[in-house]
PDB file of C-alpha atoms and ligand atoms in Angstrom:
ATOM      1  CA  VAL A   6      -0.025  -0.033  -0.195  1.00  0.00           C
ATOM      2  CA  SER A   7       1.463   3.326  -1.178  1.00  0.00           C
ATOM      3  CA  GLN A   8       1.257   6.228   1.053  1.00  0.00           C
ATOM      4  CA  ALA A   9       1.770   8.496  -1.326  1.00  0.00           C
ATOM      5  CA  LEU A  10      -0.053  10.444  -4.203  1.00  0.00           C
ATOM      6  CA  ARG A  11       0.655   9.774  -7.714  1.00  0.00           C
ATOM      7  CA  ILE A  12       1.322  13.149  -9.614  1.00  0.00           C
ATOM      8  CA  GLY A  13       2.944  12.145 -12.688  1.00  0.00           C
ATOM      9  CA  LYS A  14       5.590  10.160 -14.368  1.00  0.00           C
ATOM     10  CA  ILE A  15       9.005  11.079 -16.149  1.00  0.00           C
ATOM     11  CA  ARG A  16      11.003   8.411 -18.178  1.00  0.00           C
ATOM     12  CA  GLY A  17       8.760   5.542 -16.695  1.00  0.00           C
ATOM     13  CA  ILE A  18       9.372   6.809 -13.125  1.00  0.00           C
ATOM     14  CA  THR A  19       6.338   7.816 -11.242  1.00  0.00           C
ATOM     15  CA  LEU A  20       6.158  10.863  -9.193  1.00  0.00           C
ATOM     16  CA  ARG A  21       4.496  10.808  -5.663  1.00  0.00           C
ATOM     17  CA  LEU A  22       3.654  13.323  -3.097  1.00  0.00           C
ATOM     18  CA  HIS A  23       4.001  11.632   0.449  1.00  0.00           C
ATOM     19  CA  TRP A  24       1.146  12.095   2.811  1.00  0.00           C
ATOM     20  CA  SER A  25       3.506  14.213   5.122  1.00  0.00           C
ATOM     21  CA  TRP A  26       3.981  16.645   2.387  1.00  0.00           C
ATOM     22  CA  LEU A  27       0.325  16.895   1.853  1.00  0.00           C
ATOM     23  CA  ALA A  28      -0.079  17.388   5.496  1.00  0.00           C
ATOM     24  CA  ALA A  29       2.581  20.030   5.653  1.00  0.00           C
ATOM     25  CA  ALA A  30       1.368  22.023   2.796  1.00  0.00           C
ATOM     26  CA  ALA A  31      -2.136  21.845   4.235  1.00  0.00           C
ATOM     27  CA  LEU A  32      -0.933  23.037   7.594  1.00  0.00           C
ATOM     28  CA  LEU A  33       1.148  25.888   6.153  1.00  0.00           C
ATOM     29  CA  ALA A  34      -1.845  26.916   4.058  1.00  0.00           C
ATOM     30  CA  LEU A  35      -4.280  27.243   6.874  1.00  0.00           C
ATOM     31  CA  ALA A  36      -1.697  29.099   8.872  1.00  0.00           C
ATOM     32  CA  ASP A  37      -1.086  31.450   5.805  1.00  0.00           C
ATOM     33  CA  SER A  38       2.445  30.692   5.890  1.00  0.00           C
ATOM     34  CA  PRO A  39       4.701  32.085   3.378  1.00  0.00           C
ATOM     35  CA  LEU A  40       7.003  28.739   4.012  1.00  0.00           C
ATOM     36  CA  LEU A  41       4.139  27.234   1.541  1.00  0.00           C
ATOM     37  CA  LEU A  42       5.770  29.039  -1.138  1.00  0.00           C
ATOM     38  CA  TYR A  43       9.219  27.806  -0.462  1.00  0.00           C
ATOM     39  CA  LEU A  44       7.693  24.016  -0.008  1.00  0.00           C
ATOM     40  CA  VAL A  45       6.279  24.326  -3.683  1.00  0.00           C
ATOM     41  CA  ALA A  46       9.308  26.132  -5.209  1.00  0.00           C
ATOM     42  CA  LEU A  47      11.646  23.521  -3.864  1.00  0.00           C
ATOM     43  CA  MET A  48       9.708  21.099  -5.789  1.00  0.00           C
ATOM     44  CA  PRO A  49      11.616  21.349  -9.309  1.00  0.00           C
ATOM     45  CA  ILE A  50      14.803  21.531  -7.628  1.00  0.00           C
ATOM     46  CA  VAL A  51      14.312  18.274  -5.537  1.00  0.00           C
ATOM     47  CA  LEU A  52      13.066  16.886  -8.678  1.00  0.00           C
ATOM     48  CA  LEU A  53      16.139  17.569 -10.630  1.00  0.00           C
ATOM     49  CA  HIS A  54      18.131  16.309  -7.967  1.00  0.00           C
ATOM     50  CA  GLU A  55      16.144  12.933  -7.580  1.00  0.00           C
ATOM     51  CA  LEU A  56      16.047  12.753 -11.633  1.00  0.00           C
ATOM     52  CA  GLY A  57      20.018  13.170 -11.169  1.00  0.00           C
ATOM     53  CA  HIS A  58      20.209   9.794  -9.330  1.00  0.00           C
ATOM     54  CA  GLY A  59      17.492   8.182 -11.202  1.00  0.00           C
ATOM     55  CA  LEU A  60      18.820   8.856 -14.606  1.00  0.00           C
ATOM     56  CA  VAL A  61      22.027   7.964 -13.889  1.00  0.00           C
ATOM     57  CA  ALA A  62      20.803   4.815 -12.296  1.00  0.00           C
ATOM     58  CA  GLN A  63      18.759   3.843 -15.171  1.00  0.00           C
ATOM     59  CA  ARG A  64      21.813   4.032 -17.421  1.00  0.00           C
ATOM     60  CA  PHE A  65      23.428   1.538 -15.281  1.00  0.00           C
ATOM     61  CA  GLY A  66      20.318  -0.868 -15.870  1.00  0.00           C
ATOM     62  CA  LEU A  67      18.987  -0.316 -12.683  1.00  0.00           C
ATOM     63  CA  HIS A  68      15.185  -0.091 -12.216  1.00  0.00           C
ATOM     64  CA  VAL A  69      13.894   3.383 -10.753  1.00  0.00           C
ATOM     65  CA  LEU A  70      10.413   2.826  -9.095  1.00  0.00           C
ATOM     66  CA  ASP A  71       9.292   6.201  -8.052  1.00  0.00           C
ATOM     67  CA  ILE A  72      10.454   9.438  -6.758  1.00  0.00           C
ATOM     68  CA  THR A  73       8.466  10.704  -3.840  1.00  0.00           C
ATOM     69  CA  PHE A  74       8.315  14.518  -2.209  1.00  0.00           C
ATOM     70  CA  TRP A  75       8.256  14.790   1.363  1.00  0.00           C
ATOM     71  CA  PRO A  76       8.700  18.157   3.459  1.00  0.00           C
ATOM     72  CA  LEU A  77      12.317  17.874   3.860  1.00  0.00           C
ATOM     73  CA  GLY A  78      13.189  17.076   0.137  1.00  0.00           C
ATOM     74  CA  GLY A  79      12.559  13.899  -2.060  1.00  0.00           C
ATOM     75  CA  PHE A  80      13.777  10.304  -2.366  1.00  0.00           C
ATOM     76  CA  ALA A  81      14.095   7.837  -5.217  1.00  0.00           C
ATOM     77  CA  ARG A  82      13.328   4.319  -4.738  1.00  0.00           C
ATOM     78  CA  MET A  83      15.270   1.797  -7.135  1.00  0.00           C
ATOM     79  CA  SER A  84      16.630  -1.734  -7.386  1.00  0.00           C
ATOM     80  CA  ARG A  85      19.190  -2.552  -4.930  1.00  0.00           C
ATOM     81  CA  MET A  86      22.562  -1.062  -5.545  1.00  0.00           C
ATOM     82  CA  PRO A  87      25.195  -3.543  -6.506  1.00  0.00           C
ATOM     83  CA  GLU A  88      28.261  -3.381  -4.417  1.00  0.00           C
ATOM     84  CA  ASP A  89      30.237  -1.798  -7.195  1.00  0.00           C
ATOM     85  CA  GLY A  90      31.859   1.516  -6.238  1.00  0.00           C
ATOM     86  CA  ARG A  91      31.760   2.999  -9.770  1.00  0.00           C
ATOM     87  CA  VAL A  92      28.046   2.400 -10.119  1.00  0.00           C
ATOM     88  CA  ALA A  93      27.035   3.375  -6.499  1.00  0.00           C
ATOM     89  CA  GLY A  94      29.597   6.523  -6.460  1.00  0.00           C
ATOM     90  CA  LEU A  95      28.084   7.880  -9.985  1.00  0.00           C
ATOM     91  CA  VAL A  96      24.749   7.205  -8.936  1.00  0.00           C
ATOM     92  CA  ALA A  97      24.871   8.921  -5.508  1.00  0.00           C
ATOM     93  CA  VAL A  98      27.235  11.652  -6.436  1.00  0.00           C
ATOM     94  CA  ALA A  99      24.751  12.359  -9.503  1.00  0.00           C
ATOM     95  CA  GLY A 100      22.049  14.265  -7.058  1.00  0.00           C
ATOM     96  CA  PRO A 101      24.564  16.869  -5.676  1.00  0.00           C
ATOM     97  CA  ALA A 102      26.212  17.483  -8.951  1.00  0.00           C
ATOM     98  CA  VAL A 103      22.856  18.605 -10.162  1.00  0.00           C
ATOM     99  CA  ASN A 104      22.482  20.965  -7.702  1.00  0.00           C
ATOM    100  CA  LEU A 105      26.132  22.387  -7.930  1.00  0.00           C
ATOM    101  CA  GLY A 106      25.447  22.477 -11.709  1.00  0.00           C
ATOM    102  CA  LEU A 107      22.110  24.461 -11.389  1.00  0.00           C
ATOM    103  CA  ALA A 108      24.073  26.863  -9.214  1.00  0.00           C
ATOM    104  CA  LEU A 109      26.860  27.520 -11.213  1.00  0.00           C
ATOM    105  CA  LEU A 110      24.501  28.299 -14.317  1.00  0.00           C
ATOM    106  CA  ALA A 111      22.338  30.501 -11.923  1.00  0.00           C
ATOM    107  CA  LEU A 112      25.005  32.648 -10.588  1.00  0.00           C
ATOM    108  CA  PRO A 113      25.850  34.745 -13.118  1.00  0.00           C
ATOM    109  CA  LEU A 114      22.058  35.523 -13.694  1.00  0.00           C
ATOM    110  CA  ALA A 115      22.370  36.898 -10.309  1.00  0.00           C
ATOM    111  CA  PHE A 116      23.988  40.161 -11.590  1.00  0.00           C
ATOM    112  CA  LEU A 117      20.513  40.735 -13.630  1.00  0.00           C
ATOM    113  CA  PRO A 118      18.432  43.668 -12.354  1.00  0.00           C
ATOM    114  CA  ASP A 119      15.835  42.683  -9.672  1.00  0.00           C
ATOM    115  CA  PRO A 120      13.510  40.910  -9.402  1.00  0.00           C
ATOM    116  CA  ALA A 121      15.201  38.388 -11.782  1.00  0.00           C
ATOM    117  CA  GLY A 122      18.680  38.874 -10.049  1.00  0.00           C
ATOM    118  CA  ARG A 123      17.423  38.129  -6.642  1.00  0.00           C
ATOM    119  CA  ILE A 124      15.501  35.075  -7.772  1.00  0.00           C
ATOM    120  CA  ALA A 125      18.550  33.979  -9.364  1.00  0.00           C
ATOM    121  CA  TRP A 126      20.697  34.635  -6.371  1.00  0.00           C
ATOM    122  CA  VAL A 127      18.220  32.754  -4.002  1.00  0.00           C
ATOM    123  CA  PHE A 128      17.956  29.826  -6.537  1.00  0.00           C
ATOM    124  CA  ALA A 129      21.761  29.528  -6.792  1.00  0.00           C
ATOM    125  CA  LEU A 130      22.196  29.858  -2.889  1.00  0.00           C
ATOM    126  CA  VAL A 131      19.433  26.783  -2.332  1.00  0.00           C
ATOM    127  CA  ASN A 132      20.946  24.734  -4.738  1.00  0.00           C
ATOM    128  CA  LEU A 133      24.465  25.269  -3.519  1.00  0.00           C
ATOM    129  CA  LEU A 134      23.265  24.687   0.296  1.00  0.00           C
ATOM    130  CA  LEU A 135      21.318  21.628  -0.879  1.00  0.00           C
ATOM    131  CA  GLY A 136      24.335  20.151  -2.894  1.00  0.00           C
ATOM    132  CA  ALA A 137      26.913  20.801  -0.197  1.00  0.00           C
ATOM    133  CA  THR A 138      24.676  19.563   2.678  1.00  0.00           C
ATOM    134  CA  ASN A 139      23.823  16.128   0.924  1.00  0.00           C
ATOM    135  CA  LEU A 140      27.598  15.630   0.310  1.00  0.00           C
ATOM    136  CA  LEU A 141      28.094  15.332   4.171  1.00  0.00           C
ATOM    137  CA  PRO A 142      29.817  11.869   4.340  1.00  0.00           C
ATOM    138  CA  SER A 143      27.346  10.104   6.431  1.00  0.00           C
ATOM    139  CA  PHE A 144      24.178   7.683   5.955  1.00  0.00           C
ATOM    140  CA  PRO A 145      21.673   8.497   4.546  1.00  0.00           C
ATOM    141  CA  LEU A 146      23.071  11.276   2.617  1.00  0.00           C
ATOM    142  CA  ASP A 147      24.512  11.178  -0.781  1.00  0.00           C
ATOM    143  CA  GLY A 148      27.777  11.736   0.552  1.00  0.00           C
ATOM    144  CA  GLY A 149      27.808   8.762   2.923  1.00  0.00           C
ATOM    145  CA  HIS A 150      27.362   6.566  -0.240  1.00  0.00           C
ATOM    146  CA  VAL A 151      29.833   8.679  -2.344  1.00  0.00           C
ATOM    147  CA  LEU A 152      32.537   8.115   0.331  1.00  0.00           C
ATOM    148  CA  ARG A 153      31.778   4.421   0.845  1.00  0.00           C
ATOM    149  CA  ALA A 154      31.915   3.897  -2.944  1.00  0.00           C
ATOM    150  CA  LEU A 155      35.409   5.651  -2.898  1.00  0.00           C
ATOM    151  CA  LEU A 156      36.831   3.561   0.216  1.00  0.00           C
ATOM    152  CA  ALA A 157      35.436   0.532  -1.159  1.00  0.00           C
ATOM    153  CA  ARG A 158      37.950   0.607  -4.332  1.00  0.00           C
ATOM    154  CA  ARG A 159      40.534  -0.403  -1.429  1.00  0.00           C
ATOM    155  CA  SER A 160      39.087  -1.858   1.214  1.00  0.00           C
ATOM    156  CA  GLY A 161      35.837  -3.883   0.232  1.00  0.00           C
ATOM    157  CA  TRP A 162      32.389  -3.070   1.006  1.00  0.00           C
ATOM    158  CA  VAL A 163      31.810  -4.080   4.196  1.00  0.00           C
ATOM    159  CA  ARG A 164      34.812  -2.220   5.823  1.00  0.00           C
ATOM    160  CA  ALA A 165      34.137   0.717   3.743  1.00  0.00           C
ATOM    161  CA  THR A 166      30.408   0.754   5.146  1.00  0.00           C
ATOM    162  CA  GLU A 167      31.897   0.689   8.713  1.00  0.00           C
ATOM    163  CA  ARG A 168      34.198   3.393   8.147  1.00  0.00           C
ATOM    164  CA  VAL A 169      31.509   5.640   6.820  1.00  0.00           C
ATOM    165  CA  VAL A 170      29.464   4.533   9.582  1.00  0.00           C
ATOM    166  CA  GLY A 171      32.025   5.589  12.158  1.00  0.00           C
ATOM    167  CA  ILE A 172      32.488   8.908  10.629  1.00  0.00           C
ATOM    168  CA  GLY A 173      28.756   9.284  10.330  1.00  0.00           C
ATOM    169  CA  ARG A 174      28.624   8.426  14.109  1.00  0.00           C
ATOM    170  CA  TRP A 175      30.906  11.518  15.059  1.00  0.00           C
ATOM    171  CA  ILE A 176      28.633  13.631  12.937  1.00  0.00           C
ATOM    172  CA  ALA A 177      25.528  12.305  14.341  1.00  0.00           C
ATOM    173  CA  LEU A 178      27.008  12.957  17.841  1.00  0.00           C
ATOM    174  CA  ALA A 179      27.949  16.259  16.935  1.00  0.00           C
ATOM    175  CA  MET A 180      24.496  17.155  15.590  1.00  0.00           C
ATOM    176  CA  VAL A 181      22.717  15.724  18.945  1.00  0.00           C
ATOM    177  CA  VAL A 182      25.069  17.612  21.377  1.00  0.00           C
ATOM    178  CA  GLY A 183      24.706  20.708  19.182  1.00  0.00           C
ATOM    179  CA  GLY A 184      21.193  20.468  19.177  1.00  0.00           C
ATOM    180  CA  LEU A 185      20.922  20.167  22.740  1.00  0.00           C
ATOM    181  CA  LEU A 186      23.255  22.985  23.556  1.00  0.00           C
ATOM    182  CA  TYR A 187      21.662  25.429  21.144  1.00  0.00           C
ATOM    183  CA  LEU A 188      18.085  23.995  21.920  1.00  0.00           C
ATOM    184  CA  ASN A 189      17.646  22.992  18.145  1.00  0.00           C
ATOM    185  CA  ILE A 190      15.383  19.781  18.375  1.00  0.00           C
ATOM    186  CA  LEU A 191      15.151  19.527  14.901  1.00  0.00           C
ATOM    187  CA  LEU A 192      19.191  19.401  14.618  1.00  0.00           C
ATOM    188  CA  ALA A 193      19.245  16.912  17.356  1.00  0.00           C
ATOM    189  CA  LEU A 194      16.528  14.698  15.938  1.00  0.00           C
ATOM    190  CA  PHE A 195      18.381  14.751  12.594  1.00  0.00           C
ATOM    191  CA  GLY A 196      21.258  13.537  14.453  1.00  0.00           C
ATOM    192  CA  PHE A 197      19.560  11.136  16.053  1.00  0.00           C
ATOM    193  CA  PHE A 198      18.152   9.943  12.692  1.00  0.00           C
ATOM    194  CA  PHE A 199      21.339   9.638  11.009  1.00  0.00           C
ATOM    195  CA  TRP A 200      22.841   7.666  13.546  1.00  0.00           C
ATOM    196  CA  MET A 201      19.982   5.186  13.229  1.00  0.00           C
ATOM    197  CA  ALA A 202      20.284   5.215   9.222  1.00  0.00           C
ATOM    198  CA  GLY A 203      24.028   4.503   9.931  1.00  0.00           C
ATOM    199  CA  ALA A 204      23.209   1.411  11.986  1.00  0.00           C
ATOM    200  CA  GLN A 205      20.613   0.245   9.694  1.00  0.00           C
ATOM    201  CA  GLU A 206      23.025   0.286   6.662  1.00  0.00           C
ATOM    202  CA  LEU A 207      25.863  -1.333   8.773  1.00  0.00           C
ATOM    203  CA  LEU A 208      23.121  -4.146   9.579  1.00  0.00           C
ATOM    204  CA  ALA A 209      22.050  -4.511   5.957  1.00  0.00           C
ATOM    205  CA  VAL A 210      25.507  -4.989   4.654  1.00  0.00           C
ATOM    206  CA  ARG A 211      26.718  -7.196   7.288  1.00  0.00           C
ATOM    207  CA  LEU A 212      23.774  -9.525   7.004  1.00  0.00           C
ATOM    208  CA  ARG A 213      24.255  -9.610   3.111  1.00  0.00           C
ATOM    209  CA  HIS A 214      27.813 -10.709   3.639  1.00  0.00           C
ATOM    210  CA  GLY A 215      26.810 -13.467   6.394  1.00  0.00           C
ATOM    211  CA  LEU A 216      28.946 -11.382   9.090  1.00  0.00           C
ATOM    212  CA  PRO A 217      27.843 -11.178  12.812  1.00  0.00           C
ATOM    213  CA  PRO A 218      25.647  -8.235  12.643  1.00  0.00           C
ATOM    214  CA  PHE A 219      26.178  -6.489  15.894  1.00  0.00           C
ATOM    215  CA  GLY A 220      29.219  -5.187  17.817  1.00  0.00           C
ATOM    216  CA  GLY A 221      32.981  -4.493  17.330  1.00  0.00           C
ATOM    217  CA  MET A 222      31.887  -1.159  15.853  1.00  0.00           C
ATOM    218  CA  PRO A 223      33.870   1.693  17.580  1.00  0.00           C
ATOM    219  CA  PHE A 224      33.742   5.306  16.257  1.00  0.00           C
ATOM    220  CA  GLY A 225      36.622   4.670  13.914  1.00  0.00           C
ATOM    221  CA  GLY A 226      34.866   1.431  12.502  1.00  0.00           C
ATOM    222  CA  GLY A 227      38.350  -0.163  12.190  1.00  0.00           C
ATOM    223  CA  ARG A 228      38.093  -3.199  14.057  1.00  0.00           C
ATOM    224  CA  GLY A 229      34.215  -3.970  13.111  1.00  0.00           C
ATOM    225  CA  ALA A 230      32.847  -7.122  11.648  1.00  0.00           C
ATOM    226  CA  ALA A 231      35.153  -6.705   8.671  1.00  0.00           C
ATOM    227  CA  ALA A 232      38.079  -7.437  10.825  1.00  0.00           C
ATOM    228  CA  ARG A 233      36.472 -10.957  11.492  1.00  0.00           C
ATOM    229  CA  GLU A 234      35.858 -11.735   7.853  1.00  0.00           C
ATOM    230  CA  ASP A 235      38.706 -13.463   7.280  1.00  0.00           C
ATOM    231  CA  GLU A 236      38.718 -15.430  10.328  1.00  0.00           C
ATOM    232  CA  MET A 237      35.085 -16.580   9.402  1.00  0.00           C
ATOM    233  CA  ARG A 238      36.253 -17.378   6.044  1.00  0.00           C
ATOM    234  CA  ALA A 239      38.958 -19.685   7.246  1.00  0.00           C
ATOM    235  CA  GLY A 240      36.614 -21.355   9.704  1.00  0.00           C
ATOM    236  CA  GLU A 241      33.002 -21.931   8.139  1.00  0.00           C
ATOM    237  CA  PRO A 242      33.045 -21.015   5.026  1.00  0.00           C
ATOM    238  CA  TYR A 243      30.229 -18.825   3.580  1.00  0.00           C
ATOM    239  CA  SER A 244      29.164 -18.986  -0.105  1.00  0.00           C
ATOM    240  CA  GLU A 245      26.741 -16.904  -1.860  1.00  0.00           C
ATOM    241  CA  ALA A 246      23.626 -18.595  -2.492  1.00  0.00           C
ATOM    242  CA  PRO A 247      23.161 -19.069  -6.068  1.00  0.00           C
ATOM    243  CA  PRO A 248      19.996 -17.700  -7.448  1.00  0.00           C
ATOM    244  CA  ALA A 249      17.686 -20.700  -7.174  1.00  0.00           C
ATOM    245  CA  SER A 250      15.991 -22.438 -10.185  1.00  0.00           C
ATOM    246  CA  GLY A 251      12.494 -21.365 -10.993  1.00  0.00           C
ATOM    247  CA  GLY A 252      13.268 -17.393 -11.262  1.00  0.00           C
ATOM    248  CA  ARG A 253      13.804 -16.596  -7.834  1.00  0.00           C
ATOM    249  CA  ARG A 254      15.807 -13.299  -7.625  1.00  0.00           C
ATOM    250  CA  PRO A 255      18.713 -13.285  -5.505  1.00  0.00           C
ATOM    251  CA  GLU A 256      17.139 -10.764  -2.898  1.00  0.00           C
ATOM    252  CA  GLU A 257      14.535 -13.238  -2.002  1.00  0.00           C
ATOM    253  CA  SER A 258      17.277 -15.588  -1.192  1.00  0.00           C
ATOM    254  CA  ASP A 259      19.091 -13.003   0.560  1.00  0.00           C
ATOM    255  CA  GLY A 260      19.150 -12.315   4.434  1.00  0.00           C
ATOM    256  CA  ALA A 261      19.262 -14.498   7.842  1.00  0.00           C
ATOM    257  CA  GLU A 262      16.702 -16.577   7.121  1.00  0.00           C
ATOM    258  CA  ALA A 263      17.917 -18.160   4.222  1.00  0.00           C
ATOM    259  CA  ARG A 264      20.841 -19.160   5.927  1.00  0.00           C
ATOM    260  CA  PRO A 265      20.861 -21.958   8.919  1.00  0.00           C
ATOM    261  CA  PRO A 266      21.300 -20.094  12.269  1.00  0.00           C
ATOM    262  CA  GLY A 267      24.892 -20.105  13.441  1.00  0.00           C
ATOM    263  CA  ALA A 268      26.452 -19.304  10.145  1.00  0.00           C
ATOM    264  CA  GLY A 269      28.128 -16.482  11.880  1.00  0.00           C
ATOM    265  CA  PHE A 270      25.506 -15.415  14.002  1.00  0.00           C
ATOM    266  CA  SER A 271      25.230 -16.062  17.943  1.00  0.00           C
ATOM    267  CA  GLU A 272      22.061 -16.815  19.697  1.00  0.00           C
ATOM    268  CA  GLY A 273      22.037 -13.402  20.938  1.00  0.00           C
ATOM    269  CA  ASP A 274      22.642 -11.904  17.399  1.00  0.00           C
ATOM    270  CA  ILE A 275      19.577 -13.564  16.005  1.00  0.00           C
ATOM    271  CA  GLU A 276      17.622 -12.325  19.467  1.00  0.00           C
ATOM    272  CA  ARG A 277      18.682  -8.878  18.690  1.00  0.00           C
ATOM    273  CA  LEU A 278      17.750  -8.973  15.101  1.00  0.00           C
ATOM    274  CA  GLU A 279      14.503 -10.089  15.786  1.00  0.00           C
ATOM    275  CA  ARG A 280      13.836  -6.970  17.853  1.00  0.00           C
ATOM    276  CA  PHE A 281      15.719  -4.654  15.361  1.00  0.00           C
ATOM    277  CA  PRO A 282      13.449  -2.693  12.992  1.00  0.00           C
ATOM    278  CA  GLY A 283      15.585  -3.121  10.196  1.00  0.00           C
ATOM    279  CA  PRO A 284      16.020  -5.169   6.672  1.00  0.00           C
ATOM    280  CA  LEU A 285      15.209  -8.319   8.413  1.00  0.00           C
ATOM    281  CA  ARG A 286      12.089  -7.190   9.299  1.00  0.00           C
ATOM    282  CA  ARG A 287      11.280  -5.718   5.895  1.00  0.00           C
ATOM    283  CA  LEU A 288      12.085  -8.853   4.270  1.00  0.00           C
ATOM    284  CA  ARG A 289       9.524 -10.806   6.124  1.00  0.00           C
ATOM    285  CA  GLU A 290       6.741  -8.183   5.532  1.00  0.00           C
ATOM    286  CA  ASP A 291       7.675  -8.641   1.741  1.00  0.00           C
ATOM    287  CA  PRO A 292       5.038 -10.621   0.163  1.00  0.00           C
TER     288      PRO A 292
HETATM  289 ZN1   ZN B 328      20.347  12.704  -3.257  1.00  0.00          ZN
END
C-alpha cells in the first residue's frame, strides 16, 4: 500500500507526493505561512536532484520505481544498488552534482536587475546549500554513499561501510550535542536519525555478507565485523547462495532467514535481530 499520491511520470519513473508533504502543505496553507511558497518552489529543485540519481541509475540498468516528495526533500526508490564502487558512487554523486551545476548556471544571472537577479541569487544559494549538505559523509546522505564507494575500491564493501558509519556517528553525535546545546530540537532529531540510518545500513551490509550483525563497532570502524571476515572465511566458509532455479531473484534468498542459524550468528545476535526494526523485518513483511 502506497502512502503517497501519484502526480505524474517521467521516463517511466512515477512521481509521488508523500502524505506528510500534503499534511505540511495543508498546515502551512491554513496558517497562511509564506513557507508554503518555499515548499512548492523547492519541488523542481528536488525533482532535478532525484532525477540526477534516477537517470544515472537507469543508465546502469537499474530499475527506478518512483520519486517521492516529502517536506524535507525527496527520495528515489530503485533496485538494490550493486556493491560496485563505480556504479554506486556515480549514482550517489549525480544528485548533488545536479544542484552544484544549477548553482553555477544561475550565478551569472544573479547580476541581472531585480527581481530576476534576486530570484537567480536565491536559486543559486538554495542549490549550493542543498548540494553541499547532501555531500556530508554520513548515511543516509549522498555523501555517505559517495565516500563508501571511494573507500570500497581499496578495502571492500563491508569495511568501507564500517568506516563511513564510524564517521557518520561522529557527525550524528555532534548534531545531537549541538542540537541540545543550542536548543535546536530539529538538529538533534536529525542527528539521531543519521545515527539510526548508519546502524541500519551497517546491519544490512553485514547480513548480506553473512557476518555477525552487531558489535565490534567503535567510532572509527576499524575493528568491526570486517576484521572478523577473514577469520570466518578460514573457519566456516560462507558461499553466496546461487539464484535458485524457478526464477527466484537473489534478493529473495538473501538475509539471515535463508541461512541456517549459526552461520556467523550467535543466539544473542538472532535475538537482537528479531527486535531490530531493520532490513530483516522488512524482508519478512515482503509478500
Ligand atoms: Zn540525493
